[in-house]
Amino acid sequence: MNQFKKLRAWEEAIDIAVVIYEVTKSFPDNEKFGIISQMRRAAISVSSNIAEGAGRNNPGEFYHFLGIAIGSAAELESQVFVSEKLSFCDKTTSEEVIEKLNHIQNMLFKLQ
């Protein structure tokens, strides 16, 4: 397949990664190796797994990597909830991010 750049889900996953990088800039410095790192890695993982799956040899592998991307989006959603509870981000921001993540997850489920 290897046409990941044509997938809307991949484009939106890139966008959410950028949002997460921006949001986590305001987190406390002592979280640099904690939740900031975890959230950024999970955010990058979504688009990376879509791309990797698309570059594989067969539809089964693509399906597998889409599942990993869905899991990374769920992981990130959980981390957004924790960030809000710790007052690292406000409720409006967390709701917007979670809404976008749910949309991406729905697109990935449909791709599967």
PDB file of C-alpha atoms in Angstrom:
ATOM      1  CA  MET A   1       0.000   0.000   0.000  1.00  0.00           C
ATOM      2  CA  ASN A   2       2.492   2.631   1.227  1.00  0.00           C
ATOM      3  CA  GLN A   3       0.068   5.450   0.443  1.00  0.00           C
ATOM      4  CA  PHE A   4      -0.176   6.599   4.054  1.00  0.00           C
ATOM      5  CA  LYS A   5       0.210  10.273   3.132  1.00  0.00           C
ATOM      6  CA  LYS A   6      -3.141  10.046   1.344  1.00  0.00           C
ATOM      7  CA  LEU A   7      -4.927   8.779   4.464  1.00  0.00           C
ATOM      8  CA  ARG A   8      -6.985  11.364   6.311  1.00  0.00           C
ATOM      9  CA  ALA A   9      -6.425   9.448   9.559  1.00  0.00           C
ATOM     10  CA  TRP A  10      -2.661   9.850   9.156  1.00  0.00           C
ATOM     11  CA  GLU A  11      -3.030  13.594   8.476  1.00  0.00           C
ATOM     12  CA  GLU A  12      -5.171  14.068  11.574  1.00  0.00           C
ATOM     13  CA  ALA A  13      -2.784  11.957  13.651  1.00  0.00           C
ATOM     14  CA  ILE A  14       0.038  14.297  12.596  1.00  0.00           C
ATOM     15  CA  ASP A  15      -2.120  17.265  13.595  1.00  0.00           C
ATOM     16  CA  ILE A  16      -2.865  15.841  17.059  1.00  0.00           C
ATOM     17  CA  ALA A  17       0.848  15.194  17.618  1.00  0.00           C
ATOM     18  CA  VAL A  18       1.538  18.867  16.923  1.00  0.00           C
ATOM     19  CA  VAL A  19      -1.262  19.857  19.321  1.00  0.00           C
ATOM     20  CA  ILE A  20       0.199  17.624  22.044  1.00  0.00           C
ATOM     21  CA  TYR A  21       3.651  19.134  21.601  1.00  0.00           C
ATOM     22  CA  GLU A  22       2.138  22.612  21.943  1.00  0.00           C
ATOM     23  CA  VAL A  23      -0.020  21.720  24.952  1.00  0.00           C
ATOM     24  CA  THR A  24       2.816  20.037  26.839  1.00  0.00           C
ATOM     25  CA  LYS A  25       5.107  23.062  26.430  1.00  0.00           C
ATOM     26  CA  SER A  26       3.296  24.666  29.363  1.00  0.00           C
ATOM     27  CA  PHE A  27       3.559  21.601  31.644  1.00  0.00           C
ATOM     28  CA  PRO A  28       5.894  21.818  34.660  1.00  0.00           C
ATOM     29  CA  ASP A  29       9.584  21.366  33.840  1.00  0.00           C
ATOM     30  CA  ASN A  30       9.872  18.527  36.341  1.00  0.00           C
ATOM     31  CA  GLU A  31       7.521  16.484  34.095  1.00  0.00           C
ATOM     32  CA  LYS A  32       9.974  16.591  31.169  1.00  0.00           C
ATOM     33  CA  PHE A  33      10.830  12.907  31.624  1.00  0.00           C
ATOM     34  CA  GLY A  34       7.407  11.992  32.988  1.00  0.00           C
ATOM     35  CA  ILE A  35       4.048  12.706  31.462  1.00  0.00           C
ATOM     36  CA  ILE A  36       5.405  15.109  28.817  1.00  0.00           C
ATOM     37  CA  SER A  37       7.616  12.386  27.369  1.00  0.00           C
ATOM     38  CA  GLN A  38       4.860   9.762  27.619  1.00  0.00           C
ATOM     39  CA  MET A  39       2.272  11.953  25.904  1.00  0.00           C
ATOM     40  CA  ARG A  40       4.591  13.005  23.115  1.00  0.00           C
ATOM     41  CA  ARG A  41       5.657   9.425  22.415  1.00  0.00           C
ATOM     42  CA  ALA A  42       2.057   8.189  22.381  1.00  0.00           C
ATOM     43  CA  ALA A  43       1.039  11.047  20.070  1.00  0.00           C
ATOM     44  CA  ILE A  44       3.871  10.316  17.633  1.00  0.00           C
ATOM     45  CA  SER A  45       3.100   6.599  17.806  1.00  0.00           C
ATOM     46  CA  VAL A  46      -0.358   7.043  16.282  1.00  0.00           C
ATOM     47  CA  SER A  47       0.831   8.470  12.945  1.00  0.00           C
ATOM     48  CA  SER A  48       3.994   6.349  12.957  1.00  0.00           C
ATOM     49  CA  ASN A  49       2.055   3.101  13.218  1.00  0.00           C
ATOM     50  CA  ILE A  50      -0.348   4.113  10.472  1.00  0.00           C
ATOM     51  CA  ALA A  51       2.637   4.807   8.214  1.00  0.00           C
ATOM     52  CA  GLU A  52       4.485   1.640   9.192  1.00  0.00           C
ATOM     53  CA  GLY A  53       1.427  -0.526   8.617  1.00  0.00           C
ATOM     54  CA  ALA A  54       0.803   1.051   5.249  1.00  0.00           C
ATOM     55  CA  GLY A  55       4.383   0.279   4.273  1.00  0.00           C
ATOM     56  CA  ARG A  56       4.063  -3.414   5.094  1.00  0.00           C
ATOM     57  CA  ASN A  57       3.582  -6.229   2.609  1.00  0.00           C
ATOM     58  CA  ASN A  58       0.007  -7.286   3.203  1.00  0.00           C
ATOM     59  CA  PRO A  59      -3.369  -6.137   4.518  1.00  0.00           C
ATOM     60  CA  GLY A  60      -3.037  -8.262   7.665  1.00  0.00           C
ATOM     61  CA  GLU A  61       0.040  -6.363   8.751  1.00  0.00           C
ATOM     62  CA  PHE A  62      -1.669  -3.055   7.989  1.00  0.00           C
ATOM     63  CA  TYR A  63      -4.607  -4.164  10.160  1.00  0.00           C
ATOM     64  CA  HIS A  64      -2.205  -5.078  12.975  1.00  0.00           C
ATOM     65  CA  PHE A  65      -0.455  -1.692  12.941  1.00  0.00           C
ATOM     66  CA  LEU A  66      -3.790   0.133  12.821  1.00  0.00           C
ATOM     67  CA  GLY A  67      -4.620  -1.712  16.042  1.00  0.00           C
ATOM     68  CA  ILE A  68      -1.411  -0.454  17.609  1.00  0.00           C
ATOM     69  CA  ALA A  69      -2.251   3.096  16.482  1.00  0.00           C
ATOM     70  CA  ILE A  70      -5.699   2.787  18.077  1.00  0.00           C
ATOM     71  CA  GLY A  71      -4.048   1.628  21.295  1.00  0.00           C
ATOM     72  CA  SER A  72      -1.643   4.566  21.252  1.00  0.00           C
ATOM     73  CA  ALA A  73      -4.565   6.954  20.817  1.00  0.00           C
ATOM     74  CA  ALA A  74      -6.316   5.360  23.805  1.00  0.00           C
ATOM     75  CA  GLU A  75      -3.104   5.631  25.841  1.00  0.00           C
ATOM     76  CA  LEU A  76      -2.843   9.309  24.946  1.00  0.00           C
ATOM     77  CA  GLU A  77      -6.483   9.876  25.862  1.00  0.00           C
ATOM     78  CA  SER A  78      -5.817   8.441  29.312  1.00  0.00           C
ATOM     79  CA  GLN A  79      -2.778  10.687  29.720  1.00  0.00           C
ATOM     80  CA  VAL A  80      -4.845  13.731  28.768  1.00  0.00           C
ATOM     81  CA  PHE A  81      -7.290  12.867  31.565  1.00  0.00           C
ATOM     82  CA  VAL A  82      -4.411  12.592  34.049  1.00  0.00           C
ATOM     83  CA  SER A  83      -2.984  15.916  32.854  1.00  0.00           C
ATOM     84  CA  GLU A  84      -6.315  17.617  33.416  1.00  0.00           C
ATOM     85  CA  LYS A  85      -6.679  16.114  36.911  1.00  0.00           C
ATOM     86  CA  LEU A  86      -3.180  17.357  37.772  1.00  0.00           C
ATOM     87  CA  SER A  87      -4.189  20.820  36.458  1.00  0.00           C
ATOM     88  CA  PHE A  88      -1.484  20.728  33.775  1.00  0.00           C
ATOM     89  CA  CYS A  89      -4.126  21.596  31.175  1.00  0.00           C
ATOM     90  CA  ASP A  90      -7.597  23.014  31.402  1.00  0.00           C
ATOM     91  CA  LYS A  91     -10.848  21.136  30.827  1.00  0.00           C
ATOM     92  CA  THR A  92     -11.565  22.862  27.511  1.00  0.00           C
ATOM     93  CA  THR A  93      -8.200  21.847  26.081  1.00  0.00           C
ATOM     94  CA  SER A  94      -8.515  18.268  27.287  1.00  0.00           C
ATOM     95  CA  GLU A  95     -12.039  17.959  25.858  1.00  0.00           C
ATOM     96  CA  GLU A  96     -10.892  19.283  22.477  1.00  0.00           C
ATOM     97  CA  VAL A  97      -7.946  16.884  22.357  1.00  0.00           C
ATOM     98  CA  ILE A  98     -10.080  13.920  23.421  1.00  0.00           C
ATOM     99  CA  GLU A  99     -12.703  14.756  20.806  1.00  0.00           C
ATOM    100  CA  LYS A 100     -10.005  14.773  18.106  1.00  0.00           C
ATOM    101  CA  LEU A 101      -8.544  11.505  19.410  1.00  0.00           C
ATOM    102  CA  ASN A 102     -11.957   9.830  19.358  1.00  0.00           C
ATOM    103  CA  HIS A 103     -12.442  10.997  15.791  1.00  0.00           C
ATOM    104  CA  ILE A 104      -9.064   9.550  14.792  1.00  0.00           C
ATOM    105  CA  GLN A 105      -9.866   6.265  16.535  1.00  0.00           C
ATOM    106  CA  ASN A 106     -13.167   6.029  14.657  1.00  0.00           C
ATOM    107  CA  MET A 107     -11.369   6.581  11.347  1.00  0.00           C
ATOM    108  CA  LEU A 108      -8.854   3.882  12.238  1.00  0.00           C
ATOM    109  CA  PHE A 109     -11.616   1.413  13.176  1.00  0.00           C
ATOM    110  CA  LYS A 110     -13.212   2.066   9.777  1.00  0.00           C
ATOM    111  CA  LEU A 111      -9.877   1.522   8.019  1.00  0.00           C
ATOM    112  CA  GLN A 112      -9.563  -1.823   9.764  1.00  0.00           C
TER     113      GLN A 112
END
